[in-house]
mmCIF file of C-alpha atoms in Angstrom:
data_model
loop_
_atom_site.group_PDB
_atom_site.id
_atom_site.type_symbol
_atom_site.label_atom_id
_atom_site.label_comp_id
_atom_site.label_asym_id
_atom_site.label_seq_id
_atom_site.Cartn_x
_atom_site.Cartn_y
_atom_site.Cartn_z
ATOM 1 C CA MET A 854 0.000 0.000 0.000
ATOM 2 C CA ASP A 855 2.849 2.368 0.884
ATOM 3 C CA LEU A 856 4.428 1.619 -2.484
ATOM 4 C CA LEU A 857 1.174 2.520 -4.253
ATOM 5 C CA PHE A 858 1.010 5.926 -2.545
ATOM 6 C CA GLN A 859 4.724 6.415 -3.060
ATOM 7 C CA ASN A 860 4.297 6.056 -6.843
ATOM 8 C CA LEU A 861 1.147 8.196 -6.892
ATOM 9 C CA LEU A 862 2.710 11.000 -4.872
ATOM 10 C CA ALA A 863 5.790 10.982 -7.087
ATOM 11 C CA ILE A 864 3.791 12.415 -10.013
ATOM 12 C CA THR A 865 5.046 15.901 -10.890
ATOM 13 C CA PRO A 866 2.864 18.696 -12.351
ATOM 14 C CA ALA A 867 4.798 18.375 -15.624
ATOM 15 C CA GLN A 868 3.965 14.655 -15.751
ATOM 16 C CA ILE A 869 0.285 15.433 -15.143
ATOM 17 C CA PHE A 870 0.453 17.883 -18.054
ATOM 18 C CA MET A 871 1.981 15.182 -20.248
ATOM 19 C CA LEU A 872 -0.610 12.601 -19.190
ATOM 20 C CA LEU A 873 -3.333 15.078 -20.159
ATOM 21 C CA LEU A 874 -1.544 15.675 -23.455
ATOM 22 C CA GLY A 875 -1.462 11.913 -24.047
ATOM 23 C CA CYS A 876 -5.215 11.774 -23.408
ATOM 24 C CA LEU A 877 -5.701 14.720 -25.794
ATOM 25 C CA LEU A 878 -3.765 12.925 -28.539
ATOM 26 C CA LEU A 879 -5.882 9.811 -27.974
ATOM 27 C CA TYR A 880 -9.054 11.924 -28.094
ATOM 28 C CA LEU A 881 -7.984 13.628 -31.338
ATOM 29 C CA ALA A 882 -7.063 10.275 -32.870
ATOM 30 C CA ILE A 883 -10.193 8.378 -31.817
ATOM 31 C CA ALA A 884 -12.969 10.963 -31.612
ATOM 32 C CA LYS A 885 -11.785 13.396 -34.300
ATOM 33 C CA GLN A 886 -9.903 10.846 -36.433
ATOM 34 C CA MET A 887 -6.948 13.239 -36.789
ATOM 35 C CA GLU A 888 -4.052 11.216 -38.230
ATOM 36 C CA PRO A 889 -5.071 8.294 -35.983
ATOM 37 C CA THR A 890 -2.468 5.883 -37.348
ATOM 38 C CA LEU A 891 0.298 7.858 -35.706
ATOM 39 C CA LEU A 892 -1.393 9.948 -33.014
ATOM 40 C CA LEU A 893 -2.982 6.898 -31.359
ATOM 41 C CA PRO A 894 0.300 5.001 -30.745
ATOM 42 C CA MET A 895 1.969 8.281 -29.792
ATOM 43 C CA GLY A 896 -0.793 9.222 -27.349
ATOM 44 C CA PHE A 897 -0.692 5.851 -25.632
ATOM 45 C CA GLY A 898 3.101 5.907 -25.604
ATOM 46 C CA VAL A 899 3.016 9.306 -23.868
ATOM 47 C CA LEU A 900 0.895 7.753 -21.091
ATOM 48 C CA MET A 901 3.370 4.883 -20.661
ATOM 49 C CA VAL A 902 6.391 7.177 -20.628
ATOM 50 C CA ASN A 903 5.085 9.718 -18.135
ATOM 51 C CA LEU A 904 3.842 7.495 -15.342
ATOM 52 C CA PRO A 905 6.269 7.766 -12.402
ATOM 53 C CA PHE A 906 9.178 5.290 -12.490
ATOM 54 C CA SER A 907 7.905 3.914 -15.799
ATOM 55 C CA GLY A 908 9.590 0.689 -16.796
ATOM 56 C CA ALA A 909 8.875 1.523 -20.443
ATOM 57 C CA ILE A 910 11.819 3.946 -20.493
ATOM 58 C CA SER A 911 15.387 3.416 -19.338
ATOM 59 C CA GLN A 912 15.885 3.977 -15.602
ATOM 60 C CA THR A 913 18.642 3.538 -13.092
ATOM 61 C CA PHE A 914 17.369 1.750 -9.984
ATOM 62 C CA GLU A 915 19.790 1.660 -7.042
ATOM 63 C CA GLY A 916 22.767 1.978 -9.364
ATOM 64 C CA THR A 917 21.532 -0.622 -11.835
ATOM 65 C CA PHE A 918 20.706 0.479 -15.376
ATOM 66 C CA VAL A 919 17.493 -1.037 -16.739
ATOM 67 C CA GLN A 920 16.834 -0.632 -20.470
ATOM 68 C CA GLY A 921 13.284 0.521 -21.274
ATOM 69 C CA ILE A 922 11.563 -0.979 -24.287
ATOM 70 C CA LEU A 923 10.498 2.389 -25.737
ATOM 71 C CA ASP A 924 14.051 3.730 -25.517
ATOM 72 C CA LEU A 925 15.247 0.560 -27.201
ATOM 73 C CA LEU A 926 12.718 1.133 -29.988
ATOM 74 C CA PHE A 927 13.937 4.730 -30.365
ATOM 75 C CA GLU A 928 17.594 3.779 -30.476
ATOM 76 C CA SER A 929 17.108 0.938 -32.926
ATOM 77 C CA GLY A 930 14.406 2.462 -35.133
ATOM 78 C CA ILE A 931 14.710 6.239 -35.141
ATOM 79 C CA ALA A 932 18.294 7.001 -34.156
ATOM 80 C CA THR A 933 19.309 4.633 -36.967
ATOM 81 C CA GLU A 934 16.723 6.279 -39.333
ATOM 82 C CA LEU A 935 15.270 2.826 -40.029
ATOM 83 C CA PHE A 936 11.550 3.392 -39.309
ATOM 84 C CA PRO A 937 10.979 6.545 -41.399
ATOM 85 C CA LEU A 938 12.854 4.996 -44.305
ATOM 86 C CA LEU A 939 10.805 1.791 -44.177
ATOM 87 C CA ILE A 940 7.671 3.932 -44.223
ATOM 88 C CA PHE A 941 9.010 5.663 -47.332
ATOM 89 C CA ILE A 942 9.046 2.331 -49.185
ATOM 90 C CA GLY A 943 5.352 1.948 -48.387
ATOM 91 C CA ILE A 944 4.517 5.536 -49.336
ATOM 92 C CA GLY A 945 6.385 5.123 -52.624
ATOM 93 C CA ALA A 946 4.357 1.993 -53.355
ATOM 94 C CA MET A 947 1.150 3.942 -52.671
ATOM 95 C CA ILE A 948 1.934 6.973 -54.869
ATOM 96 C CA ASP A 949 0.683 7.110 -58.414
ATOM 97 C CA PHE A 950 2.919 9.597 -60.231
ATOM 98 C CA GLY A 951 0.604 9.453 -63.266
ATOM 99 C CA PRO A 952 -1.112 12.830 -62.655
ATOM 100 C CA LEU A 953 2.286 14.539 -62.450
ATOM 101 C CA LEU A 954 3.631 12.755 -65.520
ATOM 102 C CA GLN A 955 0.550 13.951 -67.425
ATOM 103 C CA ARG A 956 1.134 17.574 -66.406
ATOM 104 C CA PRO A 957 4.888 17.872 -65.727
ATOM 105 C CA PHE A 958 4.747 21.663 -65.431
ATOM 106 C CA MET A 959 3.043 21.206 -62.057
ATOM 107 C CA ILE A 960 6.359 19.976 -60.629
ATOM 108 C CA PHE A 961 7.402 23.613 -60.127
ATOM 109 C CA PHE A 962 4.414 24.232 -57.858
ATOM 110 C CA GLY A 963 5.794 21.519 -55.611
ATOM 111 C CA ALA A 964 9.027 23.483 -55.327
ATOM 112 C CA ALA A 965 7.338 26.825 -54.637
ATOM 113 C CA ALA A 966 5.169 25.368 -51.892
ATOM 114 C CA GLN A 967 8.279 24.404 -49.895
ATOM 115 C CA PHE A 968 8.950 28.113 -49.270
ATOM 116 C CA GLY A 969 7.464 27.827 -45.777
ATOM 117 C CA ILE A 970 10.295 25.483 -44.748
ATOM 118 C CA PHE A 971 13.015 28.015 -45.420
ATOM 119 C CA PHE A 972 11.022 31.016 -44.215
ATOM 120 C CA THR A 973 10.380 29.235 -40.905
ATOM 121 C CA ILE A 974 14.062 28.335 -40.539
ATOM 122 C CA ILE A 975 14.879 32.054 -40.631
ATOM 123 C CA VAL A 976 12.094 32.912 -38.157
ATOM 124 C CA ALA A 977 13.264 30.136 -35.817
ATOM 125 C CA MET A 978 16.822 31.479 -35.954
ATOM 126 C CA LEU A 979 15.494 34.946 -35.103
ATOM 127 C CA LEU A 980 13.874 33.368 -32.044
ATOM 128 C CA GLY A 981 17.239 32.034 -30.914
ATOM 129 C CA PHE A 982 17.304 28.449 -32.206
ATOM 130 C CA ASP A 983 20.622 27.253 -33.641
ATOM 131 C CA ILE A 984 20.637 26.420 -37.365
ATOM 132 C CA ARG A 985 20.278 22.645 -36.920
ATOM 133 C CA SER A 986 17.317 23.004 -34.575
ATOM 134 C CA ALA A 987 15.815 25.716 -36.797
ATOM 135 C CA ALA A 988 16.128 23.472 -39.859
ATOM 136 C CA SER A 989 14.426 20.620 -38.010
ATOM 137 C CA ILE A 990 11.570 22.943 -37.064
ATOM 138 C CA GLY A 991 11.314 24.417 -40.557
ATOM 139 C CA ILE A 992 11.028 20.964 -42.089
ATOM 140 C CA ILE A 993 7.588 20.660 -40.444
ATOM 141 C CA GLY A 994 6.619 22.739 -43.491
ATOM 142 C CA ALA A 995 7.373 19.746 -45.696
ATOM 143 C CA ALA A 996 3.900 18.619 -44.549
ATOM 144 C CA ASP A 997 5.369 15.142 -44.613
ATOM 145 C CA GLY A 998 5.635 13.260 -41.307
ATOM 146 C CA PRO A 999 8.368 10.753 -42.208
ATOM 147 C CA THR A 1000 10.551 13.488 -43.787
ATOM 148 C CA SER A 1001 10.186 15.658 -40.663
ATOM 149 C CA ILE A 1002 11.124 12.708 -38.464
ATOM 150 C CA PHE A 1003 14.030 11.665 -40.681
ATOM 151 C CA VAL A 1004 15.555 15.156 -40.807
ATOM 152 C CA SER A 1005 15.020 16.077 -37.157
ATOM 153 C CA SER A 1006 16.332 12.700 -35.933
ATOM 154 C CA GLN A 1007 19.626 13.604 -37.593
ATOM 155 C CA LEU A 1008 19.820 17.314 -36.876
ATOM 156 C CA ALA A 1009 18.036 17.771 -33.525
ATOM 157 C CA PRO A 1010 16.900 14.444 -32.007
ATOM 158 C CA HIS A 1011 16.018 16.201 -28.728
ATOM 159 C CA LEU A 1012 13.233 18.100 -30.554
ATOM 160 C CA LEU A 1013 11.761 15.043 -32.256
ATOM 161 C CA GLY A 1014 8.714 14.771 -29.975
ATOM 162 C CA PRO A 1015 7.248 18.264 -30.439
ATOM 163 C CA ILE A 1016 8.214 18.323 -34.134
ATOM 164 C CA SER A 1017 6.329 15.058 -34.767
ATOM 165 C CA VAL A 1018 3.267 16.254 -32.871
ATOM 166 C CA ALA A 1019 3.254 19.547 -34.798
ATOM 167 C CA ALA A 1020 3.855 17.902 -38.189
ATOM 168 C CA TYR A 1021 1.069 15.344 -37.882
ATOM 169 C CA SER A 1022 -1.394 17.699 -36.185
ATOM 170 C CA TYR A 1023 -1.070 20.412 -38.822
ATOM 171 C CA MET A 1024 -1.297 17.840 -41.624
ATOM 172 C CA ALA A 1025 -4.678 16.894 -40.222
ATOM 173 C CA LEU A 1026 -5.609 20.582 -40.056
ATOM 174 C CA VAL A 1027 -4.829 21.314 -43.726
ATOM 175 C CA PRO A 1028 -8.563 21.801 -44.560
ATOM 176 C CA ILE A 1029 -8.642 24.639 -42.008
ATOM 177 C CA ILE A 1030 -5.182 26.183 -42.427
ATOM 178 C CA GLN A 1031 -5.024 26.322 -46.228
ATOM 179 C CA PRO A 1032 -8.345 28.104 -46.950
ATOM 180 C CA PHE A 1033 -7.392 30.746 -44.386
ATOM 181 C CA ALA A 1034 -3.938 31.294 -45.930
ATOM 182 C CA ILE A 1035 -5.232 31.223 -49.522
ATOM 183 C CA LYS A 1036 -7.867 33.870 -48.793
ATOM 184 C CA LEU A 1037 -5.151 36.121 -47.372
ATOM 185 C CA VAL A 1038 -3.420 36.372 -50.762
ATOM 186 C CA THR A 1039 -6.110 35.849 -53.413
ATOM 187 C CA THR A 1040 -9.183 37.685 -54.622
ATOM 188 C CA LYS A 1041 -12.553 36.067 -55.261
ATOM 189 C CA LYS A 1042 -12.001 36.614 -58.988
ATOM 190 C CA GLU A 1043 -8.705 34.734 -58.885
ATOM 191 C CA ARG A 1044 -10.255 31.835 -56.988
ATOM 192 C CA ARG A 1045 -12.917 31.528 -59.681
ATOM 193 C CA ILE A 1046 -10.443 31.041 -62.548
ATOM 194 C CA ARG A 1047 -11.421 27.970 -64.557
ATOM 195 C CA MET A 1048 -8.898 25.629 -66.119
ATOM 196 C CA THR A 1049 -9.282 23.272 -69.040
ATOM 197 C CA TYR A 1050 -8.462 19.621 -68.542
ATOM 198 C CA GLU A 1051 -7.061 17.375 -71.238
ATOM 199 C CA ALA A 1052 -6.635 13.723 -70.322
ATOM 200 C CA ALA A 1053 -3.305 12.254 -71.385
ATOM 201 C CA THR A 1054 -2.007 8.714 -71.184
ATOM 202 C CA ILE A 1055 1.394 7.744 -69.882
ATOM 203 C CA SER A 1056 3.348 4.785 -71.192
ATOM 204 C CA LYS A 1057 4.480 1.937 -68.981
ATOM 205 C CA LYS A 1058 8.119 2.674 -69.896
ATOM 206 C CA THR A 1059 7.792 6.261 -68.638
ATOM 207 C CA ARG A 1060 6.272 5.083 -65.364
ATOM 208 C CA LEU A 1061 9.096 2.543 -64.960
ATOM 209 C CA LEU A 1062 11.948 4.899 -65.811
ATOM 210 C CA PHE A 1063 10.684 7.823 -63.722
ATOM 211 C CA PRO A 1064 11.588 6.498 -60.223
ATOM 212 C CA ILE A 1065 15.018 5.372 -61.452
ATOM 213 C CA ILE A 1066 15.802 8.725 -63.065
ATOM 214 C CA VAL A 1067 14.563 10.746 -60.058
ATOM 215 C CA THR A 1068 16.844 8.743 -57.742
ATOM 216 C CA PHE A 1069 19.757 9.244 -60.107
ATOM 217 C CA ILE A 1070 19.291 13.011 -60.507
ATOM 218 C CA ALA A 1071 18.568 13.752 -56.832
ATOM 219 C CA GLY A 1072 21.434 11.463 -55.805
ATOM 220 C CA ILE A 1073 23.928 13.239 -58.050
ATOM 221 C CA VAL A 1074 22.871 16.727 -56.869
ATOM 222 C CA ALA A 1075 22.515 15.889 -53.157
ATOM 223 C CA PRO A 1076 23.939 12.478 -52.146
ATOM 224 C CA ALA A 1077 22.581 12.990 -48.611
ATOM 225 C CA SER A 1078 19.084 12.739 -50.058
ATOM 226 C CA ILE A 1079 19.636 9.233 -51.502
ATOM 227 C CA PRO A 1080 18.129 7.335 -48.529
ATOM 228 C CA LEU A 1081 15.008 9.530 -48.595
ATOM 229 C CA ILE A 1082 14.466 9.660 -52.352
ATOM 230 C CA GLY A 1083 15.865 6.201 -52.973
ATOM 231 C CA PHE A 1084 13.524 4.378 -50.580
ATOM 232 C CA LEU A 1085 10.522 6.372 -51.846
ATOM 233 C CA MET A 1086 11.337 5.622 -55.463
ATOM 234 C CA PHE A 1087 12.190 1.987 -54.719
ATOM 235 C CA GLY A 1088 8.692 1.591 -53.307
ATOM 236 C CA ASN A 1089 7.278 3.217 -56.438
ATOM 237 C CA LEU A 1090 9.291 0.886 -58.671
ATOM 238 C CA LEU A 1091 7.810 -2.095 -56.799
ATOM 239 C CA ARG A 1092 4.389 -0.717 -57.735
ATOM 240 C CA GLU A 1093 5.095 0.204 -61.337
ATOM 241 C CA SER A 1094 7.182 -2.840 -62.282
ATOM 242 C CA GLY A 1095 4.058 -4.989 -62.169
ATOM 243 C CA VAL A 1096 6.143 -8.108 -61.517
ATOM 244 C CA VAL A 1097 6.223 -8.011 -57.710
ATOM 245 C CA GLU A 1098 2.602 -7.357 -56.876
ATOM 246 C CA ARG A 1099 2.884 -9.226 -53.558
ATOM 247 C CA LEU A 1100 5.875 -7.120 -52.471
ATOM 248 C CA SER A 1101 4.108 -3.932 -53.540
ATOM 249 C CA GLN A 1102 1.013 -4.881 -51.539
ATOM 250 C CA SER A 1103 3.144 -5.833 -48.522
ATOM 251 C CA ALA A 1104 4.977 -2.511 -48.684
ATOM 252 C CA GLN A 1105 1.670 -0.599 -48.873
ATOM 253 C CA ASN A 1106 0.026 -2.534 -46.057
ATOM 254 C CA GLU A 1107 1.977 -4.764 -43.675
ATOM 255 C CA LEU A 1108 5.285 -2.896 -43.821
ATOM 256 C CA VAL A 1109 3.747 0.553 -43.345
ATOM 257 C CA ASN A 1110 1.301 -0.638 -40.677
ATOM 258 C CA VAL A 1111 3.842 -2.423 -38.478
ATOM 259 C CA THR A 1112 6.418 0.340 -38.836
ATOM 260 C CA THR A 1113 3.864 3.059 -38.050
ATOM 261 C CA ILE A 1114 2.930 1.344 -34.772
ATOM 262 C CA LEU A 1115 6.584 1.088 -33.754
ATOM 263 C CA LEU A 1116 7.361 4.620 -34.974
ATOM 264 C CA GLY A 1117 4.533 6.165 -32.940
ATOM 265 C CA LEU A 1118 5.614 4.381 -29.762
ATOM 266 C CA ALA A 1119 9.274 5.189 -30.340
ATOM 267 C CA ILE A 1120 8.542 8.912 -30.815
ATOM 268 C CA ALA A 1121 6.584 8.870 -27.558
ATOM 269 C CA SER A 1122 9.775 7.878 -25.751
ATOM 270 C CA THR A 1123 11.063 11.415 -26.465
ATOM 271 C CA MET A 1124 7.942 13.011 -24.993
ATOM 272 C CA ARG A 1125 8.953 12.959 -21.341
ATOM 273 C CA ALA A 1126 7.784 15.641 -18.966
ATOM 274 C CA ASP A 1127 11.301 16.831 -18.111
ATOM 275 C CA THR A 1128 12.302 17.434 -21.725
ATOM 276 C CA PHE A 1129 8.940 18.162 -23.399
ATOM 277 C CA VAL A 1130 7.386 20.763 -21.105
ATOM 278 C CA THR A 1131 9.728 23.588 -22.086
ATOM 279 C CA PRO A 1132 9.221 26.963 -23.806
ATOM 280 C CA SER A 1133 10.860 25.611 -26.981
ATOM 281 C CA THR A 1134 8.012 23.097 -27.399
ATOM 282 C CA PHE A 1135 5.476 25.907 -27.572
ATOM 283 C CA PHE A 1136 7.660 27.837 -30.029
ATOM 284 C CA ILE A 1137 7.901 24.706 -32.199
ATOM 285 C CA ILE A 1138 4.124 24.222 -32.233
ATOM 286 C CA GLY A 1139 3.681 27.895 -33.242
ATOM 287 C CA LEU A 1140 6.444 27.787 -35.852
ATOM 288 C CA GLY A 1141 4.914 24.667 -37.404
ATOM 289 C CA LEU A 1142 1.798 26.689 -38.129
ATOM 290 C CA VAL A 1143 3.923 29.476 -39.638
ATOM 291 C CA ALA A 1144 5.575 26.892 -41.900
ATOM 292 C CA PHE A 1145 2.242 25.550 -43.187
ATOM 293 C CA ILE A 1146 0.831 29.044 -43.789
ATOM 294 C CA PHE A 1147 3.901 30.230 -45.698
ATOM 295 C CA ASP A 1148 4.049 27.017 -47.748
ATOM 296 C CA THR A 1149 0.550 27.841 -48.924
ATOM 297 C CA ILE A 1150 1.313 31.512 -49.523
ATOM 298 C CA GLY A 1151 4.549 30.601 -51.378
ATOM 299 C CA GLY A 1152 2.692 28.243 -53.710
ATOM 300 C CA VAL A 1153 -0.141 30.697 -54.410
ATOM 301 C CA CYS A 1154 2.182 33.664 -55.024
ATOM 302 C CA PHE A 1155 4.326 31.588 -57.396
ATOM 303 C CA VAL A 1156 1.287 30.844 -59.569
ATOM 304 C CA LYS A 1157 0.273 34.501 -59.486
ATOM 305 C CA LEU A 1158 3.771 35.382 -60.681
ATOM 306 C CA ILE A 1159 3.583 32.861 -63.521
ATOM 307 C CA ASN A 1160 0.138 34.154 -64.497
ATOM 308 C CA LEU A 1161 1.701 37.532 -65.298
ATOM 309 C CA PHE A 1162 3.377 35.883 -68.292
ATOM 310 C CA ARG A 1163 0.645 33.443 -69.350
ATOM 311 C CA LYS A 1164 -2.302 33.824 -71.630
ATOM 312 C CA ASP A 1165 -4.177 30.855 -70.143
ATOM 313 C CA LYS A 1166 -4.338 31.726 -66.475
ATOM 314 C CA ILE A 1167 -3.850 29.106 -63.790
ATOM 315 C CA ASN A 1168 -6.072 29.172 -60.727
ATOM 316 C CA PRO A 1169 -3.625 30.412 -58.020
ATOM 317 C CA MET A 1170 -5.098 28.002 -55.499
ATOM 318 C CA ILE A 1171 -3.440 25.151 -57.436
ATOM 319 C CA GLY A 1172 -0.096 26.424 -56.138
ATOM 320 C CA ALA A 1173 -1.221 25.785 -52.578
ATOM 321 C CA ALA A 1174 -1.690 22.105 -53.423
ATOM 322 C CA GLY A 1175 2.070 21.788 -53.952
ATOM 323 C CA ILE A 1176 2.536 20.534 -50.396
ATOM 324 C CA SER A 1177 2.961 16.898 -49.496
ATOM 325 C CA ALA A 1178 -0.306 16.347 -47.587
ATOM 326 C CA PHE A 1179 -1.880 14.021 -50.151
ATOM 327 C CA PRO A 1180 -4.721 13.974 -51.151
ATOM 328 C CA MET A 1181 -6.071 16.276 -48.456
ATOM 329 C CA SER A 1182 -4.610 19.445 -49.954
ATOM 330 C CA ALA A 1183 -5.916 18.690 -53.469
ATOM 331 C CA ARG A 1184 -9.390 17.995 -52.090
ATOM 332 C CA THR A 1185 -9.336 21.201 -50.044
ATOM 333 C CA ILE A 1186 -8.508 23.233 -53.172
ATOM 334 C CA GLN A 1187 -11.303 21.551 -55.148
ATOM 335 C CA LYS A 1188 -13.785 22.286 -52.349
ATOM 336 C CA MET A 1189 -12.721 25.936 -52.255
ATOM 337 C CA ALA A 1190 -12.977 26.238 -56.048
ATOM 338 C CA GLN A 1191 -16.484 24.781 -56.049
ATOM 339 C CA LYS A 1192 -17.517 26.998 -53.199
ATOM 340 C CA GLU A 1193 -16.618 30.036 -55.323
ATOM 341 C CA ASP A 1194 -18.028 28.557 -58.536
ATOM 342 C CA PRO A 1195 -20.039 25.308 -58.373
ATOM 343 C CA HIS A 1196 -19.066 24.451 -61.968
ATOM 344 C CA ASN A 1197 -15.318 24.845 -61.484
ATOM 345 C CA PHE A 1198 -13.399 21.544 -61.493
ATOM 346 C CA VAL A 1199 -9.717 21.870 -60.672
ATOM 347 C CA LEU A 1200 -9.256 18.534 -58.903
ATOM 348 C CA MET A 1201 -7.072 16.885 -61.557
ATOM 349 C CA HIS A 1202 -4.730 19.876 -61.664
ATOM 350 C CA SER A 1203 -4.525 20.146 -57.903
ATOM 351 C CA ILE A 1204 -3.791 16.415 -57.628
ATOM 352 C CA SER A 1205 -0.880 16.856 -60.058
ATOM 353 C CA ALA A 1206 0.505 19.673 -57.913
ATOM 354 C CA ASN A 1207 -0.065 17.607 -54.784
ATOM 355 C CA VAL A 1208 1.949 14.685 -56.205
ATOM 356 C CA ALA A 1209 4.693 17.171 -57.138
ATOM 357 C CA GLY A 1210 4.647 18.288 -53.497
ATOM 358 C CA GLN A 1211 5.328 14.727 -52.389
ATOM 359 C CA ILE A 1212 8.532 14.629 -54.428
ATOM 360 C CA ALA A 1213 9.570 18.210 -53.661
ATOM 361 C CA SER A 1214 9.172 17.807 -49.891
ATOM 362 C CA VAL A 1215 11.506 14.816 -49.876
ATOM 363 C CA ILE A 1216 14.023 16.654 -52.041
ATOM 364 C CA ALA A 1217 13.799 19.674 -49.711
ATOM 365 C CA GLY A 1218 14.523 17.408 -46.725
ATOM 366 C CA GLY A 1219 17.503 15.910 -48.527
ATOM 367 C CA LEU A 1220 18.844 19.352 -49.464
ATOM 368 C CA VAL A 1221 18.583 20.622 -45.883
ATOM 369 C CA LEU A 1222 20.569 17.573 -44.766
ATOM 370 C CA ALA A 1223 23.076 18.009 -47.592
ATOM 371 C CA TYR A 1224 23.693 21.611 -46.501
ATOM 372 C CA LEU A 1225 23.975 20.975 -42.771
ATOM 373 C CA LEU A 1226 25.655 17.548 -42.469
ATOM 374 C CA MET B 478 20.979 34.686 -39.686
ATOM 375 C CA THR B 479 23.250 34.808 -42.715
ATOM 376 C CA GLN B 480 23.369 31.016 -42.587
ATOM 377 C CA GLY B 481 19.571 30.905 -42.630
ATOM 378 C CA PHE B 482 19.400 33.074 -45.777
ATOM 379 C CA LEU B 483 22.181 31.052 -47.394
ATOM 380 C CA LEU B 484 20.285 27.835 -46.624
ATOM 381 C CA MET B 485 17.146 29.358 -48.146
ATOM 382 C CA ALA B 486 19.017 30.406 -51.306
ATOM 383 C CA PHE B 487 20.730 27.014 -51.578
ATOM 384 C CA GLY B 488 17.583 25.035 -50.782
ATOM 385 C CA MET B 489 15.109 26.844 -53.031
ATOM 386 C CA GLY B 490 17.673 27.350 -55.821
ATOM 387 C CA THR B 491 18.821 23.734 -55.904
ATOM 388 C CA MET B 492 15.270 22.431 -55.593
ATOM 389 C CA PHE B 493 14.099 24.461 -58.592
ATOM 390 C CA LEU B 494 17.168 23.254 -60.493
ATOM 391 C CA VAL B 495 16.509 19.585 -59.670
ATOM 392 C CA LEU B 496 12.829 19.902 -60.485
ATOM 393 C CA ALA B 497 13.600 21.744 -63.742
ATOM 394 C CA ILE B 498 15.816 18.799 -64.738
ATOM 395 C CA LEU B 499 12.997 16.422 -63.785
ATOM 396 C CA TYR B 500 10.522 18.508 -65.805
ATOM 397 C CA LEU B 501 12.669 18.238 -68.908
ATOM 398 C CA THR B 502 13.194 14.533 -68.238
ATOM 399 C CA ILE B 503 9.449 13.890 -68.032
ATOM 400 C CA LYS B 504 8.899 15.864 -71.235
ATOM 401 C CA LEU B 505 11.541 13.748 -72.976
ATOM 402 C CA LEU B 506 10.148 10.493 -71.559
ATOM 403 C CA ASN B 507 6.658 11.436 -72.705
ATOM 404 C CA LYS B 508 8.004 12.327 -76.134
ATOM 405 C CA PHE B 509 10.126 9.238 -76.715
ATOM 406 C CA PHE B 510 7.899 6.731 -74.955
ATOM 407 C CA ALA B 511 4.484 7.943 -75.999
ATOM 408 C CA PRO B 512 1.941 5.199 -75.312
ATOM 409 C CA LYS B 513 1.194 2.887 -78.208
ATOM 410 C CA HIS B 514 -2.394 2.587 -79.318
ATOM 411 C CA HIS B 515 -3.069 -0.746 -77.577
ATOM 412 C CA GLU B 516 -1.487 0.583 -74.377
ATOM 413 C CA GLU B 517 -3.832 3.600 -74.429
ATOM 414 C CA GLU B 518 -6.826 1.336 -74.785
ATOM 415 C CA LYS B 519 -5.604 -0.790 -71.863
ATOM 416 C CA GLN B 520 -5.258 2.302 -69.675
#
């Protein structure tokens, strides 16, 4: 009985805060279905980590070191970069690059919509973060969970917890964040611009060669990006080859599912009261929002710039779809377009830009690593 | 701060360069490997 009270009384206010945060993550995952595949394991992991004297994390009892299972998962799966890279194989196997191959010009919108990453890095440095921490925070703007985790695990592993929470939370909030940011920089007339759609077919050879060529080009320019791009494109080659259907299905389902469970729990091991409840966590959450807003603004303004030189205008909202949150961003843009004009269909264009964002975000992550490592 | 601006210039500049190369590559792939008639029907 004494032991029971001893454990209960050992709870600190910071641990209570973290336990409430764990419950909040579980609530968002279950009741609101916000990125539940990652937030649910993370939320439960936070509960396990922040109970007093938790055996789930490494502890030293009376001079004896006891390895915690969640720390072991972190060291073997995230510190080694293994989990995010395995997830990239699955994501690659899920992506259909067809819409981008049909409209290759959209690839530039993917680049423009990464502006928020670099803008946020500068803002974070103004707030006093060193360049490696600032880059890890800025990469939240990639709107790509595994890329954020991969980059921050190498540049600022101590910030991994808040960065993951921010990245996945804001990805789920894209339908709220993007309309707000788009309306800041567009007029109603611009949002009503209609675009013509011409269906085009892509040959099997093009689909097969694309992942190989992307890996080659990105690898030559920034060798540090090879694990990121390479695993993504390897997954895509599994899909497009057509000869390893079982492997492609396994990558899309079993591999991603198992790794996501382990990834969520491993990230939770970094969300301990003593290291998480700090002012920097709140800055990171705020800066993540800045990154998403300026990604959107960067994409929209780029299209507006291009429109100055084009006869056939592009709906500026398409530029906002150049982030990696697929297909949520493309759907959000279509909804906005139809809200302004019920007969405006821009979904196919916004999907092309969205696919471009998936490639560009990974390249941006690789370039940040190439510059700083 | 200077490092931040340099990273922005390097990051955005290199990304546009890489994606411009990819754009030209896709254009070439689409030109040289245009789908044959039976492939179009299959798709």
